[in-house]
Structure formats: structure tokens, C-alpha cells
Short mmCIF file of C-alpha atoms (C1' of nucleotides) in Angstrom, two decimals:
data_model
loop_
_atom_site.label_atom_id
_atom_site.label_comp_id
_atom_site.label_asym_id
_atom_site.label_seq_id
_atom_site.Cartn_x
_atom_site.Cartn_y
_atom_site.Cartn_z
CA UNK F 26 0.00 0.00 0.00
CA UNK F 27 0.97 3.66 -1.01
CA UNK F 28 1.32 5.34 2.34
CA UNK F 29 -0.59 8.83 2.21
CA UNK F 30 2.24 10.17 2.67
CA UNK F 31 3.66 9.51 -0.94
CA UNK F 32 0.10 10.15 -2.33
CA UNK F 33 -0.08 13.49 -1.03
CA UNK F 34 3.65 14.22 -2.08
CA UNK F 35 2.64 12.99 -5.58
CA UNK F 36 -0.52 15.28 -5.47
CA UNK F 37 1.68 18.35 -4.20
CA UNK F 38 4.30 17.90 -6.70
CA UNK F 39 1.47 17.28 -9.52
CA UNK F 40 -0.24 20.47 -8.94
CA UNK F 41 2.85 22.38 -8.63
CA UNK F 42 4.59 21.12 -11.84
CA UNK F 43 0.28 21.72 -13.66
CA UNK F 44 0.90 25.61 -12.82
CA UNK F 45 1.83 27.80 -15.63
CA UNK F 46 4.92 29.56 -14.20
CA UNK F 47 7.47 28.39 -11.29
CA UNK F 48 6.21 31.04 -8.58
CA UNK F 49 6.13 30.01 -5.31
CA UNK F 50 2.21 28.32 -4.24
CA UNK F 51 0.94 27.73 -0.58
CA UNK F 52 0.57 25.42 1.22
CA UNK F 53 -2.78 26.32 2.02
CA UNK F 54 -3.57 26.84 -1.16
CA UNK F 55 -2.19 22.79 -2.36
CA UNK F 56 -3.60 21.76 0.54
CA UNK F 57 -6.88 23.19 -0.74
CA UNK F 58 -7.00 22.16 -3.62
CA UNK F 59 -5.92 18.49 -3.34
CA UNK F 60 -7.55 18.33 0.13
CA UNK F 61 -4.74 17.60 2.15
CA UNK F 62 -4.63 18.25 5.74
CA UNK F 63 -2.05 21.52 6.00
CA UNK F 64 -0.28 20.19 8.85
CA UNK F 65 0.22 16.92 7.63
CA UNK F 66 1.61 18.59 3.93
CA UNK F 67 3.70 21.06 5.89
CA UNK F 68 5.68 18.21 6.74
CA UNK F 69 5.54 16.62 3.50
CA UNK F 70 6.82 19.93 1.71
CA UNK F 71 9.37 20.78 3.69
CA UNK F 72 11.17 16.84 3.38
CA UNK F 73 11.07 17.40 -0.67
CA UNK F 74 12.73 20.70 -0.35
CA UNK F 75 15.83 19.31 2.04
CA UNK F 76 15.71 16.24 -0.41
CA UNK F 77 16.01 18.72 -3.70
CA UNK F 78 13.43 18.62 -5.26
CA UNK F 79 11.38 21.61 -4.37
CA UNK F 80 12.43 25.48 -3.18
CA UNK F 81 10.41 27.33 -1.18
CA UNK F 82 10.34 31.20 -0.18
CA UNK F 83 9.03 32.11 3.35
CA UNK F 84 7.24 35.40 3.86
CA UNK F 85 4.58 37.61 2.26
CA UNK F 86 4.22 35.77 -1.39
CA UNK F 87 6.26 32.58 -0.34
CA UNK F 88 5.50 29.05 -0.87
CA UNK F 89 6.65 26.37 -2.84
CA UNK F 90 7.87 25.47 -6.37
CA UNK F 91 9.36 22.61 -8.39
CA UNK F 92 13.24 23.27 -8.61
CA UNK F 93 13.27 20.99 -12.31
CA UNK F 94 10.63 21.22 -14.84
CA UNK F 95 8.35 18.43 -14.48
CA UNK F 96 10.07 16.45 -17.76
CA UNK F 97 13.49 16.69 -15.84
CA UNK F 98 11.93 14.92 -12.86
CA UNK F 99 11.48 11.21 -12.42
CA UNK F 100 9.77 9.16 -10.61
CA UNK F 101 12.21 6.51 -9.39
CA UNK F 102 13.88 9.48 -7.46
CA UNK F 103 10.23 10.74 -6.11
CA UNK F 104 9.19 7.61 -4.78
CA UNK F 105 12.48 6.89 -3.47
CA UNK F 106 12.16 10.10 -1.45
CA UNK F 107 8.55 9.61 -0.63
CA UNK F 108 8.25 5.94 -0.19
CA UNK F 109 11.55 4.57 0.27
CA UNK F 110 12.79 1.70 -2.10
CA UNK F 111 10.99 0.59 -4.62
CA UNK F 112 12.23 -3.30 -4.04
CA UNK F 113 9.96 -5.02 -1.50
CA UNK F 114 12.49 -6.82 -0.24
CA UNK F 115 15.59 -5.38 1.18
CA UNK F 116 17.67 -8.48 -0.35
CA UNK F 117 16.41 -7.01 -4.41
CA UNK F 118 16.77 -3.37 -3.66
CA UNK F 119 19.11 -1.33 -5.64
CA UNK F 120 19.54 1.65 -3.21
CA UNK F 121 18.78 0.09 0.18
CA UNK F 122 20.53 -3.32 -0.27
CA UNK F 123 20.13 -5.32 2.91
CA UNK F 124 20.53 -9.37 3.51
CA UNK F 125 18.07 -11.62 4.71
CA UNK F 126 18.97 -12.62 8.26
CA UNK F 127 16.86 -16.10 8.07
CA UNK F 128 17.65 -16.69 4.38
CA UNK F 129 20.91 -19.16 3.44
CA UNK F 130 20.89 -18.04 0.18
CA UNK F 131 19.37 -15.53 -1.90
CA UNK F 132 19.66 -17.05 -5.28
CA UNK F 133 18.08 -20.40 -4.13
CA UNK F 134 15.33 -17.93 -2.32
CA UNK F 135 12.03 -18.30 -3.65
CA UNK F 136 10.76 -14.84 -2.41
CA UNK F 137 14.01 -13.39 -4.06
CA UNK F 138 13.54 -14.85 -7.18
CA UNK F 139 10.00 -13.62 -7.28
CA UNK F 140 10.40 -10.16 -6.13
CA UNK F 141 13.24 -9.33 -8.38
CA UNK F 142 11.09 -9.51 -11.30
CA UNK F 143 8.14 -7.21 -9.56
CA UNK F 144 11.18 -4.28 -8.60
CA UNK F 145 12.62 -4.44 -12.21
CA UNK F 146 9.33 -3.98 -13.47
CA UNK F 147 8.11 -1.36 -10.73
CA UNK F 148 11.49 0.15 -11.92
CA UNK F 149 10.88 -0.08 -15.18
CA UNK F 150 7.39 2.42 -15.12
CA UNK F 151 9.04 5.14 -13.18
CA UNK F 152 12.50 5.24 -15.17
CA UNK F 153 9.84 5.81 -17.71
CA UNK F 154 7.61 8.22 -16.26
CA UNK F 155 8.42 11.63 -15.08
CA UNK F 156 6.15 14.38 -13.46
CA UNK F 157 5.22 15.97 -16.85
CA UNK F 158 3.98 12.21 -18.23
CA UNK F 159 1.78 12.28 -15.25
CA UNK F 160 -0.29 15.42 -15.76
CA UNK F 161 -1.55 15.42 -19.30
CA UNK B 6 7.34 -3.62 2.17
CA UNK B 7 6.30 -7.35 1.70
CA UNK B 8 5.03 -8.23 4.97
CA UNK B 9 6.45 -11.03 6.65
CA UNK B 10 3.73 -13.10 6.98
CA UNK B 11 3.85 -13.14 3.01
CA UNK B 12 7.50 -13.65 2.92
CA UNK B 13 6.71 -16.67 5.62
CA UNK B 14 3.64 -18.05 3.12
CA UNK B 15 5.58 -17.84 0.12
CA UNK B 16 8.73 -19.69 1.75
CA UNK B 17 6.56 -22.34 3.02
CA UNK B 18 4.88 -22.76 -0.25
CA UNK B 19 7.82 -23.11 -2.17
CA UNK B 20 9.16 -25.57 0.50
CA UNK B 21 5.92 -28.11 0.15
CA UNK B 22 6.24 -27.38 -3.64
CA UNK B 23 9.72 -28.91 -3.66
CA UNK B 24 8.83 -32.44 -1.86
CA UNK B 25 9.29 -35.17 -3.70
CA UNK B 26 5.63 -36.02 -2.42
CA UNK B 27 2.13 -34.57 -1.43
CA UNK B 28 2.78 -36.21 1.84
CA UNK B 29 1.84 -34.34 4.72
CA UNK B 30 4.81 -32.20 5.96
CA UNK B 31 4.81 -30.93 9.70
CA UNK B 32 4.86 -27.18 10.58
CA UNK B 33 7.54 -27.66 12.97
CA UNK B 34 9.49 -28.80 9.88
CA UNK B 35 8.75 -26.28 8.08
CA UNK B 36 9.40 -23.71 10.31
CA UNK B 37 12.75 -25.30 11.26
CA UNK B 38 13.92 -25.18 7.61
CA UNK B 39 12.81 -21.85 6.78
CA UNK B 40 13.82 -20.22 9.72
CA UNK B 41 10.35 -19.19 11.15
CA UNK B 42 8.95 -18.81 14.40
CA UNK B 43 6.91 -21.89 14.54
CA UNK B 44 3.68 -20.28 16.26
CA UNK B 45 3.84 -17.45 13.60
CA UNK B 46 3.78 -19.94 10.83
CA UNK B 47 0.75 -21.73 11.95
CA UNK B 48 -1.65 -18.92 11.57
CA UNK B 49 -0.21 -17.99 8.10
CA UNK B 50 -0.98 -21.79 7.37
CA UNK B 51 -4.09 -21.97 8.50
CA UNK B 52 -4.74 -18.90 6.70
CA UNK B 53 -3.44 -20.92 3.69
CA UNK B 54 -5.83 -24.34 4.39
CA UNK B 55 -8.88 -22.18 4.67
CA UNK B 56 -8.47 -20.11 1.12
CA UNK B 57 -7.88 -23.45 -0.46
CA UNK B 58 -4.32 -23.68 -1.20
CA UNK B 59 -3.29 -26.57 1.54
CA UNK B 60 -4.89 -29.42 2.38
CA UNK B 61 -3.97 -30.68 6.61
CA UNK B 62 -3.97 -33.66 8.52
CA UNK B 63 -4.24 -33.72 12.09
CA UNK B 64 -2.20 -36.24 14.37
CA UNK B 65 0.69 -38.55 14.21
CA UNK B 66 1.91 -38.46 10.54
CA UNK B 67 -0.16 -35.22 10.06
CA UNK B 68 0.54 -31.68 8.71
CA UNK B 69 0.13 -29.37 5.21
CA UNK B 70 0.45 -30.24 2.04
CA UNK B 71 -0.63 -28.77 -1.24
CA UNK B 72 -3.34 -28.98 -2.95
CA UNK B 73 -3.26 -27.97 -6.28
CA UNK B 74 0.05 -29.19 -8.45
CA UNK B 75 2.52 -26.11 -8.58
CA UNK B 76 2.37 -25.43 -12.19
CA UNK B 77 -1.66 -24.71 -11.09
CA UNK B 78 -0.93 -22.73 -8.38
CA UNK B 79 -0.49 -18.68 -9.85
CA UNK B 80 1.37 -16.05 -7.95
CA UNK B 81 -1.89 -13.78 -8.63
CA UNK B 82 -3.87 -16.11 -6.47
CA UNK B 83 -1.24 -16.76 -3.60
CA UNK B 84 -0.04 -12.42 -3.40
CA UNK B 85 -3.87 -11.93 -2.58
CA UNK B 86 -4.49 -14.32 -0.25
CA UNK B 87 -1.22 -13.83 1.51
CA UNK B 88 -0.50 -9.93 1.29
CA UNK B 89 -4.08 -8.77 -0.14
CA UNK B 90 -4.36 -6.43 -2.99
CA UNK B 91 -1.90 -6.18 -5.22
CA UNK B 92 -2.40 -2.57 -6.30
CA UNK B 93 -0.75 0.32 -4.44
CA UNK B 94 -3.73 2.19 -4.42
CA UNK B 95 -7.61 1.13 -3.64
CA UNK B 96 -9.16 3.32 -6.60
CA UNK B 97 -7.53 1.23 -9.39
CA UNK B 98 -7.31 -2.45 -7.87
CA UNK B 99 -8.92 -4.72 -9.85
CA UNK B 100 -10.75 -7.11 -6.70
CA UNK B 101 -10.27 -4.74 -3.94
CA UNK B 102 -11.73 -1.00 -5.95
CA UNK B 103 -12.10 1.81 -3.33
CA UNK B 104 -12.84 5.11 -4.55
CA UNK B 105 -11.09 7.63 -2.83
CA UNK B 106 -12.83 10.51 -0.61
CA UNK B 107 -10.36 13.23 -1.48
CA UNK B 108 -10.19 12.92 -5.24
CA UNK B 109 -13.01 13.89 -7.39
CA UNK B 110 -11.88 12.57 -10.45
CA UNK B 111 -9.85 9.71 -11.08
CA UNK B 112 -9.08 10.38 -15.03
CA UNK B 113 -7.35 13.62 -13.98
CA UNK B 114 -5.28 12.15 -10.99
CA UNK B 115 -1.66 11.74 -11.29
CA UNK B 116 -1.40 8.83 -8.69
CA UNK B 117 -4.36 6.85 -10.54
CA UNK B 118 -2.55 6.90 -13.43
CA UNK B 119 0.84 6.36 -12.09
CA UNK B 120 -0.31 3.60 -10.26
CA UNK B 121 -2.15 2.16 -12.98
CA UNK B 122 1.17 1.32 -14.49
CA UNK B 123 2.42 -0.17 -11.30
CA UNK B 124 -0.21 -2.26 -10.80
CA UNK B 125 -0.08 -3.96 -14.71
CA UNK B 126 3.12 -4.41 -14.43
CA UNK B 127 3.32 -6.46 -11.30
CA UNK B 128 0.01 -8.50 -12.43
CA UNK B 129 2.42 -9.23 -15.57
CA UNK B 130 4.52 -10.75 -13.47
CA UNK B 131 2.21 -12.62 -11.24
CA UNK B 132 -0.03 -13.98 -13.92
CA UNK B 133 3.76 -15.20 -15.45
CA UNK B 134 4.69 -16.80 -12.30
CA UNK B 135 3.12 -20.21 -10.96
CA UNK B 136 4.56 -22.04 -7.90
CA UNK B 137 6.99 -24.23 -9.88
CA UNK B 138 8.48 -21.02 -11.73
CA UNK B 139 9.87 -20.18 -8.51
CA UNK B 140 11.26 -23.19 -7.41
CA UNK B 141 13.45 -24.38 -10.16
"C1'" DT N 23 -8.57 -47.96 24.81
"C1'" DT N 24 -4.92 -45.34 25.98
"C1'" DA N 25 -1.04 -42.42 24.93
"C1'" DT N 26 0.88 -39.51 21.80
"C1'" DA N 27 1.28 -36.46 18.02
"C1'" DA N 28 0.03 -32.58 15.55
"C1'" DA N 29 -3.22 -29.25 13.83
"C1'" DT N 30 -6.73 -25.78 15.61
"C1'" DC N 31 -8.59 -22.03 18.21
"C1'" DT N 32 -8.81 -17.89 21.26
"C1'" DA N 33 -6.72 -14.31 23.41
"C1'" DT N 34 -3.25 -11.17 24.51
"C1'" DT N 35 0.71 -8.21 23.93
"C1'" DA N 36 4.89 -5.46 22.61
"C1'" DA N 37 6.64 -2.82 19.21
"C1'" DA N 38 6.53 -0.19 15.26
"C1'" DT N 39 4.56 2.79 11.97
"C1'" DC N 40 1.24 6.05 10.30
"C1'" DA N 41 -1.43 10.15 10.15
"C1'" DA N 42 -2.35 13.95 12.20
"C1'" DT N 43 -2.25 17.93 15.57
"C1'" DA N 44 -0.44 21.74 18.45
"C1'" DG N 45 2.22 25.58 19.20
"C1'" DG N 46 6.05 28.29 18.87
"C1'" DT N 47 10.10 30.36 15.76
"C1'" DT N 48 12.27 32.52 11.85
"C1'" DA N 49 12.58 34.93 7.57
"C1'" DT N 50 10.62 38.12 4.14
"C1'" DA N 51 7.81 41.51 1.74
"C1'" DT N 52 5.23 45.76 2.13
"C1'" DA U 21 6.47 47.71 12.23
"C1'" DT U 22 3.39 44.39 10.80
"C1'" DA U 23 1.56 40.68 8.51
"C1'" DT U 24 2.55 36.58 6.13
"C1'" DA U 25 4.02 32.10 5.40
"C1'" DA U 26 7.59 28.68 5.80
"C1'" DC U 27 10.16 26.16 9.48
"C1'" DC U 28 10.89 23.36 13.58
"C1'" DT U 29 10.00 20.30 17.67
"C1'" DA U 30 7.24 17.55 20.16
"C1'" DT U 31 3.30 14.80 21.13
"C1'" DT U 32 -0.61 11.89 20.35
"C1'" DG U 33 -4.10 8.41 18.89
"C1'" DA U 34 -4.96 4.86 15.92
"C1'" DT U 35 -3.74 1.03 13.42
"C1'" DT U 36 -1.03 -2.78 11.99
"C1'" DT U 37 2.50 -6.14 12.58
"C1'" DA U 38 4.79 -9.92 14.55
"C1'" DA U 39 4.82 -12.76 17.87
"C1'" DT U 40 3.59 -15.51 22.21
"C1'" DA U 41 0.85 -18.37 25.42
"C1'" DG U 42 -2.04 -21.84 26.47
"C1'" DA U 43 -5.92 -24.74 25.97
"C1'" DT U 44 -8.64 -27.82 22.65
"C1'" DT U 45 -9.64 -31.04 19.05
"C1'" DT U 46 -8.62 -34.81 16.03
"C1'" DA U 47 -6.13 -38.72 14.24
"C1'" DT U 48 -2.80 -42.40 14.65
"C1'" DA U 49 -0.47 -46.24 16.67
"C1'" DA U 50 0.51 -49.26 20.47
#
DNA sequence: TTATAAATCTATTAAATCAATAGGTTATAT
DNA sequence: ATATAACCTATTGATTTAATAGATTTATAA
């Protein structure tokens, strides 16, 4: 299951990369219009800016904006952010490689064998998606 | 994440799958070979007898066994039972659909049809997949 | 028919994660 | 100066996960 966490990241990053300059938005005003609880976003905003993918402004006429245009963005880096790895198993993930304690041997592992196909194809989609495929 | 009880199904599946026999095969077996807290396994395999996959036998000479030949048995079948649906998101799950209360259209969503993609993908995979493809 | 083996059932719990909330702080534009 | 809006820290309630404990039922073998 997509956390709401990542679906409301998604959302925000949508509706900022659908706007027709880069000015910074509000969160109010994403919040608003993808109803989002503010507090809960706030949070969510503020990890995709440290993580680079977003600058913000504070002050009168602050907010948010996409650093990249939306075509320069891709989704194997957002969900990595958002979600974490992609794998759903630490003993097939690219970027968070970890070994099964209970498991002998990973190439004789059933669940390995299985779940190596799902990440490369999971993997596949967002190496071919970026945030301007998703919003037209 | 796969959750473990999933990991623990699969591994136990794939473990009956590569007896030489349908014999019944003892949980305490199982879990001794697969590295699984016994008591855990025996829910996840009861889960397993009453969704049709395993047949038991109770008493002396007793335990799980499958059912179905492996080559029958699809990953489809054995995800949902084990780790339920196999989209990320309710609104475009093919046996679990949930609409979702904060998005008032679908079509226009970028996680619908992000997801979307996701979610062919890995059926791909688990429509490719029987029992046997993972144990050889 | 008795003892033993092994699945079955019910209940409880500890830990982790998720989703959200509250309230104060800092920077910026006017 | 003042208002605005991002930033930061902490806390909470709910849910899910993973596991444990212990008693019960059923089948086999002696």
C-alpha cells in the first residue's frame, strides 16, 4: 500500500509542476485544492525541499515550487524520497541493499527470485515516467 | 514492504512445492527449515488451508500439504491471499476497488494513473509466475 | 482404549509505523 | 512595524505487525 504520505507528495508535486509559471504556491492553497490536511503537507513539503526537489520562499508571497521542470523529474527518485525503495524486499533493492537474516541463500530464495522480477518492473514504469507524463 | 507473513507463506509454499511427495509435511518442519517462528507460521498456514491452497492432517503423521500441483498454483492467487491487494492504491485495484474521498476525479489524478502502471506491471509478473516457476 | 502427536482455536501483547495535531520560531515583503 | 508564510520540535491516537501463550480437538499407533 501507497502510504498517504507519498500520495499526497505525488498530489503536491502534480499540482505544482500543472501551474503555468514556477512562482512560489501555498501550502494552504495545495492543501486546498488536493484536500490535504495543511499540517500533515507542511511536513511533507518541507522533506522534498531538504531532499532537492522543491524550493520554497518564506514570507509575504512565499510558498513552494518545483526546482526541475516536471520532464526533468522522475519518478524513481520521487518515490524513493517519498516511499523509500521501490524493491519489497531489502535483499532485491538497488539503493537500500540489505541481507536476509533467516535466508541461506538468496539465489536459491524463492521470495528473491520472485520479487526481483516485480522491482525491475516497478522500476521499469518510473524510469519511464516523469512528473510531466503524469499530468496530461 | 512485503510483509512477513507473506515472505513466511511464500517460503513455506515453495518448501511443500519442492517435496518429492504430497505427503503431509509438519509445521515444525517447516518452520525449522525456513527459519520461522513456529507459532507465527501456523496462523499464516491456517490462513493458507482455509483459502484453499493446503490441504492438513491432524495427528501422528499429520501436517500441510498442497493442494493444487505447482504449475496450477499462480502467484496472482497466492499475493492476494497472503498480502491482499496487489495494487498500491484502492481506486484502481482490480478485486479490492475503493474510490477515494479526497479525489473527485480519477481520469485527472496523477497517482491513478501512475499507479495504474504499477499495478499492470506487477500482475504481468504474477499472472507469469506459478509455484513451480519459482522453485526451479 | 490409551497415549501420543500434531493441527486448531482464542486471546493477549509489545513494538513499530502512520497520520495527524499543536504551538512556537524565523525569515521576508510591504 | 506588521503581517505573512515557511520552518521546527514535540506529542498523540490509531492502526497494523509480529509474535507468544495456552488450551482444545482430532487422528494415529501401540
Amino acid at each position: 500500500m501507497l502510504s498517504k504520505k507519498t500520495k499526497y507528495g505525488l498530489k503536491a508535486l502534480a499540482f505544482l509542476a500543472s501551474q503555468n509559471d514556477r512562482k512560489p504556491v501555498q501550502i494552504a492553497e495545495i492543501a486546498r485544492h488536493e484536500n490535504i490536511s495543511q499540517k500533515f503537507l507542511e511536513s511533507i513539503l518541507l522533506n522534498l525541499r531538504k531532499t532537492g526537489l522543491l524550493g520554497s520562499k518564506k514570507g509575504k508571497g512565499g510558498g513552494y515550487y518545483l526546482i526541475k521542470e516536471p520532464k526533468e523529474i522522475l519518478m524513481t527518485d520521487v518515490m524513493r524520497i517519498l516511499e523509500g525503495p521501490i524493491a519489497m524486499v531489502p535483499c532485491v533493492s538497488l539503493n537500500f541493499y540489505e541481507k536476509c537474516d533467516d535466508c541461506p541463500d538468496e539465489n536459491a530464495c524463492a521470495v528473491h527470485k520472485l520479487m526481483l522480477q516485480v522491482r525491475d518492473s516497478a522500476l521499469a514504469i518510473y524510469r519511464n515516467n516523469t512528473l510531466a507524463d503524469l499530468i496530461k
